[in-house]
PDB file of C-alpha atoms in Angstrom:
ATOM      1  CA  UNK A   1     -62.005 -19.997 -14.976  1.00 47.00           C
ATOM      2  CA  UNK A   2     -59.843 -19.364 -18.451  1.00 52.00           C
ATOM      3  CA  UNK A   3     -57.019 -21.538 -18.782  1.00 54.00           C
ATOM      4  CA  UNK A   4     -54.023 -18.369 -18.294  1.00 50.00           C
ATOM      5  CA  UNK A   5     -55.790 -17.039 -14.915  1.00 54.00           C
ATOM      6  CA  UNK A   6     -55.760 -20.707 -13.687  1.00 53.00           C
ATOM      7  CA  UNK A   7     -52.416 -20.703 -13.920  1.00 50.00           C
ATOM      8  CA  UNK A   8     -51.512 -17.121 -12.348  1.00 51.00           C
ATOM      9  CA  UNK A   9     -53.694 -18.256  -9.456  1.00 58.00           C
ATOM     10  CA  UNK A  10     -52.096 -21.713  -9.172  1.00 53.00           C
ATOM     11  CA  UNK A  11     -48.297 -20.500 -10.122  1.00 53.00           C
ATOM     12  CA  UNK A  12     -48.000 -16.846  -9.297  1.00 58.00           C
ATOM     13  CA  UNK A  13     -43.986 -16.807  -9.711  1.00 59.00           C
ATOM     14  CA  UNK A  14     -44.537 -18.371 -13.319  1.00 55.00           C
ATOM     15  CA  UNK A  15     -47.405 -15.807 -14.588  1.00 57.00           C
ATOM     16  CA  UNK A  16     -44.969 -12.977 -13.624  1.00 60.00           C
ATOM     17  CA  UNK A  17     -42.353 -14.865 -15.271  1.00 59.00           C
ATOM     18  CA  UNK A  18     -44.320 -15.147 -18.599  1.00 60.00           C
ATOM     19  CA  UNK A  19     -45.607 -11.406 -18.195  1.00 64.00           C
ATOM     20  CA  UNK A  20     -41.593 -10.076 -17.835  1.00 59.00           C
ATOM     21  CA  UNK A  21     -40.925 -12.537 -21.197  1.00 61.00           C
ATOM     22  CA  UNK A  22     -44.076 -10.716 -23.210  1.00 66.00           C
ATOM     23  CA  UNK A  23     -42.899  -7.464 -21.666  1.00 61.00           C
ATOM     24  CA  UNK A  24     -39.093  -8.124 -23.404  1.00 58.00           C
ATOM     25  CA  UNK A  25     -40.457  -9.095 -26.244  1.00 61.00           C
ATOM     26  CA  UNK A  26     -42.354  -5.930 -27.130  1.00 60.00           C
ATOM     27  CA  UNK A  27     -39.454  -3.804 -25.748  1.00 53.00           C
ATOM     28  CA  UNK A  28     -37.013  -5.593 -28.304  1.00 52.00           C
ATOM     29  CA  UNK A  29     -39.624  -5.199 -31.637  1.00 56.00           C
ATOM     30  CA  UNK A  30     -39.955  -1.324 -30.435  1.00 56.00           C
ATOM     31  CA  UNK A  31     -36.227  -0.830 -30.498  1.00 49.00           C
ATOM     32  CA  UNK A  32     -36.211  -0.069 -26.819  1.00 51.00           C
ATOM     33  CA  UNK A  33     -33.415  -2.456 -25.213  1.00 46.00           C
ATOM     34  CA  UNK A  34     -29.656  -1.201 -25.290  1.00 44.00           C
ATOM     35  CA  UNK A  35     -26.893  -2.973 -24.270  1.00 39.00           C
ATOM     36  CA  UNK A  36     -25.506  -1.375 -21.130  1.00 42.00           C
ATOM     37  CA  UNK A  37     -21.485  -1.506 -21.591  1.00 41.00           C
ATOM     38  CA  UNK A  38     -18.693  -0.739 -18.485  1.00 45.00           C
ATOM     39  CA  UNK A  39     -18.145   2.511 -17.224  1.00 46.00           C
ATOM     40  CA  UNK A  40     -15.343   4.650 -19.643  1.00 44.00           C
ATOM     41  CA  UNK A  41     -16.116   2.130 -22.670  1.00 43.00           C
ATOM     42  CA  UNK A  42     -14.335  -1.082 -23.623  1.00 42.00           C
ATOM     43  CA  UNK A  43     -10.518   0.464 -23.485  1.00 44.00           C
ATOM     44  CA  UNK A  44      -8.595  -1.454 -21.239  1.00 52.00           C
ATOM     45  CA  UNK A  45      -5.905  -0.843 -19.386  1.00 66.00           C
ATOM     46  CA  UNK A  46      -6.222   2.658 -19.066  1.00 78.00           C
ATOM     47  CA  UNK A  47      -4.482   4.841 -16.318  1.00 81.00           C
ATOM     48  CA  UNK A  48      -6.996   7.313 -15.841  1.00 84.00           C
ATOM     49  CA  UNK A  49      -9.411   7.067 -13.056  1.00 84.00           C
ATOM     50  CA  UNK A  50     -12.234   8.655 -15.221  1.00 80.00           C
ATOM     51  CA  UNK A  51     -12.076   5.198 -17.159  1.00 79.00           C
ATOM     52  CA  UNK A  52     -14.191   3.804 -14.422  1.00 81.00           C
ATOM     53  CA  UNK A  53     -14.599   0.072 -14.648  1.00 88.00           C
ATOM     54  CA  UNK A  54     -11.666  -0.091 -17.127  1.00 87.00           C
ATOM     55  CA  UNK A  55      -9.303   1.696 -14.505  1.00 92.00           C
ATOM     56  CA  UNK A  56      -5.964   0.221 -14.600  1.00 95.00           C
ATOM     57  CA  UNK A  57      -3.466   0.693 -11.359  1.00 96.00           C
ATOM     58  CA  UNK A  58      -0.388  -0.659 -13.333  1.00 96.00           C
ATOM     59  CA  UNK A  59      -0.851   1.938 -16.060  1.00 96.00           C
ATOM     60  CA  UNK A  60      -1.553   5.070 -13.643  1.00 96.00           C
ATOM     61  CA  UNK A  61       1.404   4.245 -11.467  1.00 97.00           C
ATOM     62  CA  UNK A  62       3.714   4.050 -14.196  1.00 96.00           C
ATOM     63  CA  UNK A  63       1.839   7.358 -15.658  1.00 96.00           C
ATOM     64  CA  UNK A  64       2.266   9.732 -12.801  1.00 97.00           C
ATOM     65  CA  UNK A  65       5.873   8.043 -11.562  1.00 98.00           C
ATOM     66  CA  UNK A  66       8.719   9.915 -12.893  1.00 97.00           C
ATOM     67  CA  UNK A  67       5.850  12.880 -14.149  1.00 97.00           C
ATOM     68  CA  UNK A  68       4.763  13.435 -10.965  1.00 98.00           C
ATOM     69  CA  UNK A  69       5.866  10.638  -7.514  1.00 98.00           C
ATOM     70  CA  UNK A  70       9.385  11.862  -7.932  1.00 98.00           C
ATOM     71  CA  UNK A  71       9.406  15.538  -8.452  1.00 98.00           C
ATOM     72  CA  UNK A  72       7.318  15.228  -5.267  1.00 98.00           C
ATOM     73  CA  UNK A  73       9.648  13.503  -3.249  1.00 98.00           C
ATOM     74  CA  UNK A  74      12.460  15.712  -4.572  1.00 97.00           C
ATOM     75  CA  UNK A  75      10.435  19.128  -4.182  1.00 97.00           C
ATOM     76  CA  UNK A  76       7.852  19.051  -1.891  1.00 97.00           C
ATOM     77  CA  UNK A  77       9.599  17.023   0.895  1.00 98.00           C
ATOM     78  CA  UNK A  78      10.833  18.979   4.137  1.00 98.00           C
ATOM     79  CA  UNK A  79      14.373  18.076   6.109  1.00 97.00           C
ATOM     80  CA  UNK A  80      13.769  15.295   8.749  1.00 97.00           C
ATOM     81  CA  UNK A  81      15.564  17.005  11.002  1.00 96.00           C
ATOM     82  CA  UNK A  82      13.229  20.423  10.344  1.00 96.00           C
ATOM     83  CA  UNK A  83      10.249  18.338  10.915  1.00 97.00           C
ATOM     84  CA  UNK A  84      10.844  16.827  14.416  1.00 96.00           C
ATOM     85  CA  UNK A  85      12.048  19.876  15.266  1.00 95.00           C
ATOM     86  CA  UNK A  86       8.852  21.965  14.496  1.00 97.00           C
ATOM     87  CA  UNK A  87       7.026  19.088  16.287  1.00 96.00           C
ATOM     88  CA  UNK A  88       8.971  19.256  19.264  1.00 94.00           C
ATOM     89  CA  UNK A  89       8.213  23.008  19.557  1.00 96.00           C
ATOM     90  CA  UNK A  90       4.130  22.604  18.193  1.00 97.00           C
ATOM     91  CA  UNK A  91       3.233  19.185  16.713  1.00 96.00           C
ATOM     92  CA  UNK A  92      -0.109  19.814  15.720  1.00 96.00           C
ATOM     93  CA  UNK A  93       0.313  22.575  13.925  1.00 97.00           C
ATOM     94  CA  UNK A  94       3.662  20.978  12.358  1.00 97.00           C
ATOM     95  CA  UNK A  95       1.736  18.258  11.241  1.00 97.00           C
ATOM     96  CA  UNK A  96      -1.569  20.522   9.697  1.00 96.00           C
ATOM     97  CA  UNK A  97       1.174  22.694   8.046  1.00 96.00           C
ATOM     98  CA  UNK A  98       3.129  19.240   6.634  1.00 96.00           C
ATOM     99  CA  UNK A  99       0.927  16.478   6.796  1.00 96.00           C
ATOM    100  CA  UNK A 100      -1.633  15.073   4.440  1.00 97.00           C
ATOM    101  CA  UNK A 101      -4.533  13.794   6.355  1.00 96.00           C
ATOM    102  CA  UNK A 102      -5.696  10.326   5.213  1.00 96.00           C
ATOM    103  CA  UNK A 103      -8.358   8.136   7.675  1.00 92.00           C
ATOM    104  CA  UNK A 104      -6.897  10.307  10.747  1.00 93.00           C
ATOM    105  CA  UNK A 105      -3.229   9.971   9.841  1.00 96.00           C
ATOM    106  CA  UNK A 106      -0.870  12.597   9.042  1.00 97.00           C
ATOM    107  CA  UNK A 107       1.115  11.238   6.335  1.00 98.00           C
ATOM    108  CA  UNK A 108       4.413  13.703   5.312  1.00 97.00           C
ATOM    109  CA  UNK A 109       7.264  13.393   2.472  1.00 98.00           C
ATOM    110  CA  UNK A 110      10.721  13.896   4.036  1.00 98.00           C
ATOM    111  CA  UNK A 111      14.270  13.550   3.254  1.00 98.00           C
ATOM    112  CA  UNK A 112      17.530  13.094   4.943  1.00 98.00           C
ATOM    113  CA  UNK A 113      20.544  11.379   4.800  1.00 97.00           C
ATOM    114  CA  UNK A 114      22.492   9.011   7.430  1.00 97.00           C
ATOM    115  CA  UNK A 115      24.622   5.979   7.405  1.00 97.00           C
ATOM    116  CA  UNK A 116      23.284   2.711   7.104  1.00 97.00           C
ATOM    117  CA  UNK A 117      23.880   0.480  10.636  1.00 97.00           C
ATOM    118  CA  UNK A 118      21.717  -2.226  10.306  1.00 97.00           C
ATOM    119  CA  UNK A 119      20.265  -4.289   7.527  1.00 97.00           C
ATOM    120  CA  UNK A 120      17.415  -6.687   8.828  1.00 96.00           C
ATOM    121  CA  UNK A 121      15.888  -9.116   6.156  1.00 94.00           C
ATOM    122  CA  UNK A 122      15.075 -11.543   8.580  1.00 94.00           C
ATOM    123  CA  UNK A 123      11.581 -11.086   7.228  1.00 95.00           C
ATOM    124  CA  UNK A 124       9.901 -10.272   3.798  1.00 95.00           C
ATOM    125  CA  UNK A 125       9.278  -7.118   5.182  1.00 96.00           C
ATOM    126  CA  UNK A 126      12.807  -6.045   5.256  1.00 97.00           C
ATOM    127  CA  UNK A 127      14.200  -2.642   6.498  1.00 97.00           C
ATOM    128  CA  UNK A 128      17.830  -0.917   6.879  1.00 97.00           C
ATOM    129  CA  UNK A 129      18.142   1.273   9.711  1.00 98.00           C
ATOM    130  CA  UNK A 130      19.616   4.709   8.656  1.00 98.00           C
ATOM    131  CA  UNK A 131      21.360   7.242  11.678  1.00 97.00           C
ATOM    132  CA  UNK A 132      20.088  10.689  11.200  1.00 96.00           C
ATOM    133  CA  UNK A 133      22.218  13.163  12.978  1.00 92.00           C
ATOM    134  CA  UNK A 134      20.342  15.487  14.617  1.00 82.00           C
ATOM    135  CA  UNK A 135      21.605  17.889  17.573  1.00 76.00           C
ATOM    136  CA  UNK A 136      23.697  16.224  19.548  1.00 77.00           C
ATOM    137  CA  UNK A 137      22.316  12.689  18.816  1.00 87.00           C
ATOM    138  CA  UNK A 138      21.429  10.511  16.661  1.00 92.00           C
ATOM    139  CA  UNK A 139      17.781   9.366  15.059  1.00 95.00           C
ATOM    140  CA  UNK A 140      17.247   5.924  13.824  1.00 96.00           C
ATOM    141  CA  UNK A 141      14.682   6.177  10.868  1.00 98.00           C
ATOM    142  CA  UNK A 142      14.164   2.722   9.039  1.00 98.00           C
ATOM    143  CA  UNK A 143      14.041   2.843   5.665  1.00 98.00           C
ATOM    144  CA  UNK A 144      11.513   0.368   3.444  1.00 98.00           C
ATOM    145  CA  UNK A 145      13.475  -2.270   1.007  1.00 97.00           C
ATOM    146  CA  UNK A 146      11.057  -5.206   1.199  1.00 96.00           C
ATOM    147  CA  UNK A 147      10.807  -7.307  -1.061  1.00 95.00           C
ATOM    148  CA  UNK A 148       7.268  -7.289   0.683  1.00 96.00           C
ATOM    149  CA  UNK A 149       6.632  -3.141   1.433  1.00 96.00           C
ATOM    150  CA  UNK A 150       3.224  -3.068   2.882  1.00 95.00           C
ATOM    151  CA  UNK A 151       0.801  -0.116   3.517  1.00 96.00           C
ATOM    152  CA  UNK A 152      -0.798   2.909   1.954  1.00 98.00           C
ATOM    153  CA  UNK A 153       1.872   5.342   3.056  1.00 98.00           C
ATOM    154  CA  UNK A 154       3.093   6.838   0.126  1.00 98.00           C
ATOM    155  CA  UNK A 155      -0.233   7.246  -1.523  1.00 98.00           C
ATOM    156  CA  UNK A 156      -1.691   9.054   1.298  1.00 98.00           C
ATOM    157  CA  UNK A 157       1.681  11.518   1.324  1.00 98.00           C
ATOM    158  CA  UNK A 158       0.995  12.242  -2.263  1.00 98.00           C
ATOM    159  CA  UNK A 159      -1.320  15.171  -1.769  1.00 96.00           C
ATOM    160  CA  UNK A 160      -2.410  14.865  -5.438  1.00 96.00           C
ATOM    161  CA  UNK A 161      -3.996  11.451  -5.248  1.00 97.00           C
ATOM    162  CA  UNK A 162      -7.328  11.274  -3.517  1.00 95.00           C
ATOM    163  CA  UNK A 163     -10.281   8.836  -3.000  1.00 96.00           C
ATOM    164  CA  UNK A 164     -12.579  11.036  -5.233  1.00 94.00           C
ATOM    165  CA  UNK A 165     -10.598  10.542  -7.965  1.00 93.00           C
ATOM    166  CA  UNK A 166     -11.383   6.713  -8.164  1.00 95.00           C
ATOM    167  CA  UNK A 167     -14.837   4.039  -8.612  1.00 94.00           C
ATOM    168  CA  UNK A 168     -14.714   2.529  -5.569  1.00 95.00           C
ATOM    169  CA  UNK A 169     -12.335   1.584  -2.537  1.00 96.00           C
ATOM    170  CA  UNK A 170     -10.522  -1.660  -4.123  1.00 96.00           C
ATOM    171  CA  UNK A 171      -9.312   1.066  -6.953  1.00 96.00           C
ATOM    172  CA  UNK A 172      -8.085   3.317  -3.960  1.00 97.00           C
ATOM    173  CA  UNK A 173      -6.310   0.269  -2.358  1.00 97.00           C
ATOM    174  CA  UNK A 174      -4.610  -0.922  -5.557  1.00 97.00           C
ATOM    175  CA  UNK A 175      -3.124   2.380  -6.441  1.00 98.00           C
ATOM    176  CA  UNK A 176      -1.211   2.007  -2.966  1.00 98.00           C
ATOM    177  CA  UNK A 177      -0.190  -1.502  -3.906  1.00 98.00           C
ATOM    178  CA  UNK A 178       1.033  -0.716  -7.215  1.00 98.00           C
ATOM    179  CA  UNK A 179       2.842   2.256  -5.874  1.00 98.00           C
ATOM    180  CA  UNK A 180       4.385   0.152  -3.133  1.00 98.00           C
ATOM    181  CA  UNK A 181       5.527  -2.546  -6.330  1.00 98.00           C
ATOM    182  CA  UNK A 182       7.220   0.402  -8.701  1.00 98.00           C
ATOM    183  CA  UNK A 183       8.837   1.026  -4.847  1.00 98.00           C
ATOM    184  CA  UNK A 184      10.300  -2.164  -4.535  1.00 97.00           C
ATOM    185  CA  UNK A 185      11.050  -2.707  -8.525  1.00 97.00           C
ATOM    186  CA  UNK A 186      12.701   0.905  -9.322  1.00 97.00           C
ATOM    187  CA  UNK A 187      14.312   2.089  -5.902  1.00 98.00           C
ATOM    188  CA  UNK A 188      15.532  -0.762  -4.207  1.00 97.00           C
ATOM    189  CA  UNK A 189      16.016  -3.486  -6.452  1.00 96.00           C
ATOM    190  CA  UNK A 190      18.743  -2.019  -8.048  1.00 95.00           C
ATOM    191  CA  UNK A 191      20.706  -1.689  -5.077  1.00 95.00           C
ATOM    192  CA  UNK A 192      23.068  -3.942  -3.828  1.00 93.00           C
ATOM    193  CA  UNK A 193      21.428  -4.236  -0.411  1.00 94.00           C
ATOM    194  CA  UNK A 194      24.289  -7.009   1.497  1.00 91.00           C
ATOM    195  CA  UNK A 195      26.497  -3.956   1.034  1.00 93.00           C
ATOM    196  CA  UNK A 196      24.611  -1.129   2.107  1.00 96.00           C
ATOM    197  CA  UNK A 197      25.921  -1.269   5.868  1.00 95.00           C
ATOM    198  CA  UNK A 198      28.143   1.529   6.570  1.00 96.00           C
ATOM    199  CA  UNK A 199      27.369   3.437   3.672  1.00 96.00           C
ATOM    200  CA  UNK A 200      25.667   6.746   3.838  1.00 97.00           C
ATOM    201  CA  UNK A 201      22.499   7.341   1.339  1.00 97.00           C
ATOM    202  CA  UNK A 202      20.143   9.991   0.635  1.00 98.00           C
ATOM    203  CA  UNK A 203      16.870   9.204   0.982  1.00 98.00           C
ATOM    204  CA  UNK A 204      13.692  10.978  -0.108  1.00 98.00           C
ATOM    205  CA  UNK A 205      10.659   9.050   1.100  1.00 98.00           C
ATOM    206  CA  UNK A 206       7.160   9.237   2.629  1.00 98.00           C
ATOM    207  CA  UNK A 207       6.541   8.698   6.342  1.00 96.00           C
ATOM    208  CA  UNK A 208       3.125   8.138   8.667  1.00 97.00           C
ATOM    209  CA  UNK A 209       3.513  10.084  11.796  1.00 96.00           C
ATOM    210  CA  UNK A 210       2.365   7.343  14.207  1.00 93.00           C
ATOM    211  CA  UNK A 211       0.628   8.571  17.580  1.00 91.00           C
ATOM    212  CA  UNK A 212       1.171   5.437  19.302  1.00 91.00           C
ATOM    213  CA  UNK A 213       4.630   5.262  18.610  1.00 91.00           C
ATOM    214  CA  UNK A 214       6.125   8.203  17.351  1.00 90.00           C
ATOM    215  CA  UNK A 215      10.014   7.983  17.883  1.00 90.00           C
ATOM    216  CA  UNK A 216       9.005   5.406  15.304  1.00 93.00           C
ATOM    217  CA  UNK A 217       9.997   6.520  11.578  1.00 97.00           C
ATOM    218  CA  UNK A 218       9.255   3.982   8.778  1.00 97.00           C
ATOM    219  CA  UNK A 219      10.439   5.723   5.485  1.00 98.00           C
ATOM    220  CA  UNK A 220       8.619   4.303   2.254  1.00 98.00           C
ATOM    221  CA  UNK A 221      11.530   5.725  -0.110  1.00 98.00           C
ATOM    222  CA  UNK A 222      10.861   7.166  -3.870  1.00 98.00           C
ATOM    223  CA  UNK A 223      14.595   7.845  -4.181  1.00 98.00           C
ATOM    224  CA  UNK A 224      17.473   6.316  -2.177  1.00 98.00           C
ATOM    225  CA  UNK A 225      20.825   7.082  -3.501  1.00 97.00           C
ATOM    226  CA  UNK A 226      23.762   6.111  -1.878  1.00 96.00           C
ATOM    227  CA  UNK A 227      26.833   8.509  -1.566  1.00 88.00           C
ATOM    228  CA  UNK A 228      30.084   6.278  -2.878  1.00 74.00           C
ATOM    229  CA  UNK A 229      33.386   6.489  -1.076  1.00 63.00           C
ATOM    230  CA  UNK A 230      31.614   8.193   1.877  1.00 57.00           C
ATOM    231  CA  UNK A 231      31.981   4.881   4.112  1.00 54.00           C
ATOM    232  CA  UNK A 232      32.392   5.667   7.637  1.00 56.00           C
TER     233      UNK A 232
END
């Protein structure tokens, strides 16, 4: 038996080792290996999805913020009070004609504007509590202010942003993170929160309908202003 097919009988794995080497080899004199190079080229930090493996969150959040998160909270948002109304009269249909479905939530942007009677940051996840008037009572909605705000909520209310758009799922998941950061850093950090209580504020926010608990209103907010000298 010749020396080589001794060895591919003895050490299979090593002949087919040796046989992928000779196979690179020619491949490389010919010309025929190319360096294979991220999705969207080797620009970093770039805010559009189309970039692929160079996809940046940061940059598209900060992108399609002012261009497009606020004019969408400011123009395509319905009353509060017009909402639970339609949905005490139909809410399926109030929620198909508002709602953007994401993973079998409706997810709506709203607005309204209340007085501020509680403040809770006994926890990261902070809140203030804000009393909607509606009728002849009143409609606690609580209002986002972190530091921590969790949740996908105000991507999935943005009916412009979809999964499509993005490489994979952890692209999908940071755009909600990042949107939830610009959240915390532009809208609430400039407020001064201790003395919010009281006060009445505007807000302009996304909301998840939830079907398990729906008399309960989390607001993430894209605007919160608060009306000065209009103190109880």
């Amino acid at each position: 038996m010749k020396p080589f097919a001794a060895i591919c009988t003895k050490y299979p794995r090593l002949a087919l080792f040796l046989a992928f080497c000779a196979l690179f080899a020619a491949l490389c004199a010919e010309g025929l290996v190319v360096t294979v190079r991220p999705i969207g080229g080797t620009t970093a930090n770039t805010g559009s999805p189309a970039s692929g493996l160079q996809f940046s969150p940061k940059a598209y959040v900060a992108r399609i913020w002012s261009t497009r998160v606020v004019p969408a909270a400011l123009h395509e948002s319905v009353p509060l009070t017009k909402l639970l109304a339609a949905m005490a009269r139909d809410k399926s249909a109030t929620l198909r004609k508002f709602g953007h479905r994401v993973s079998g939530s409706y997810n709506m942007l709203v607005r309204f504007g209340g007085h501020v009677s509680r403040i809770d940051t006994s926890s990261p996840i902070g809140t203030i509590t804000v009393d909607v008037a509606k009728s002849a009572h009143v409609v606690p909605v609580k209002v986002a202010i972190g530091p921590v705000i969790l949740g996908t909520t105000l991507r999935d209310a943005l009916k412009f942003i979809s999964f499509g758009e993005f490489l994979n799922q952890i692209q999908y998941g940071d755009v909600a993170d990042e949107l939830n950061s610009q959240v915390a850093k532009k809208v609430i950090a400039p407020l001064q929160l201790a003395r919010l209580e009281g006060e009445r504020v505007e807000v302009s926010g996304a909301y998840t309908y939830d079907t398990a608990n729906p008399r309960d209103i989390t607001v993430t907010p894209v605007i919160l202003r608060v009306e000065t000298g209009a103190s109880r």
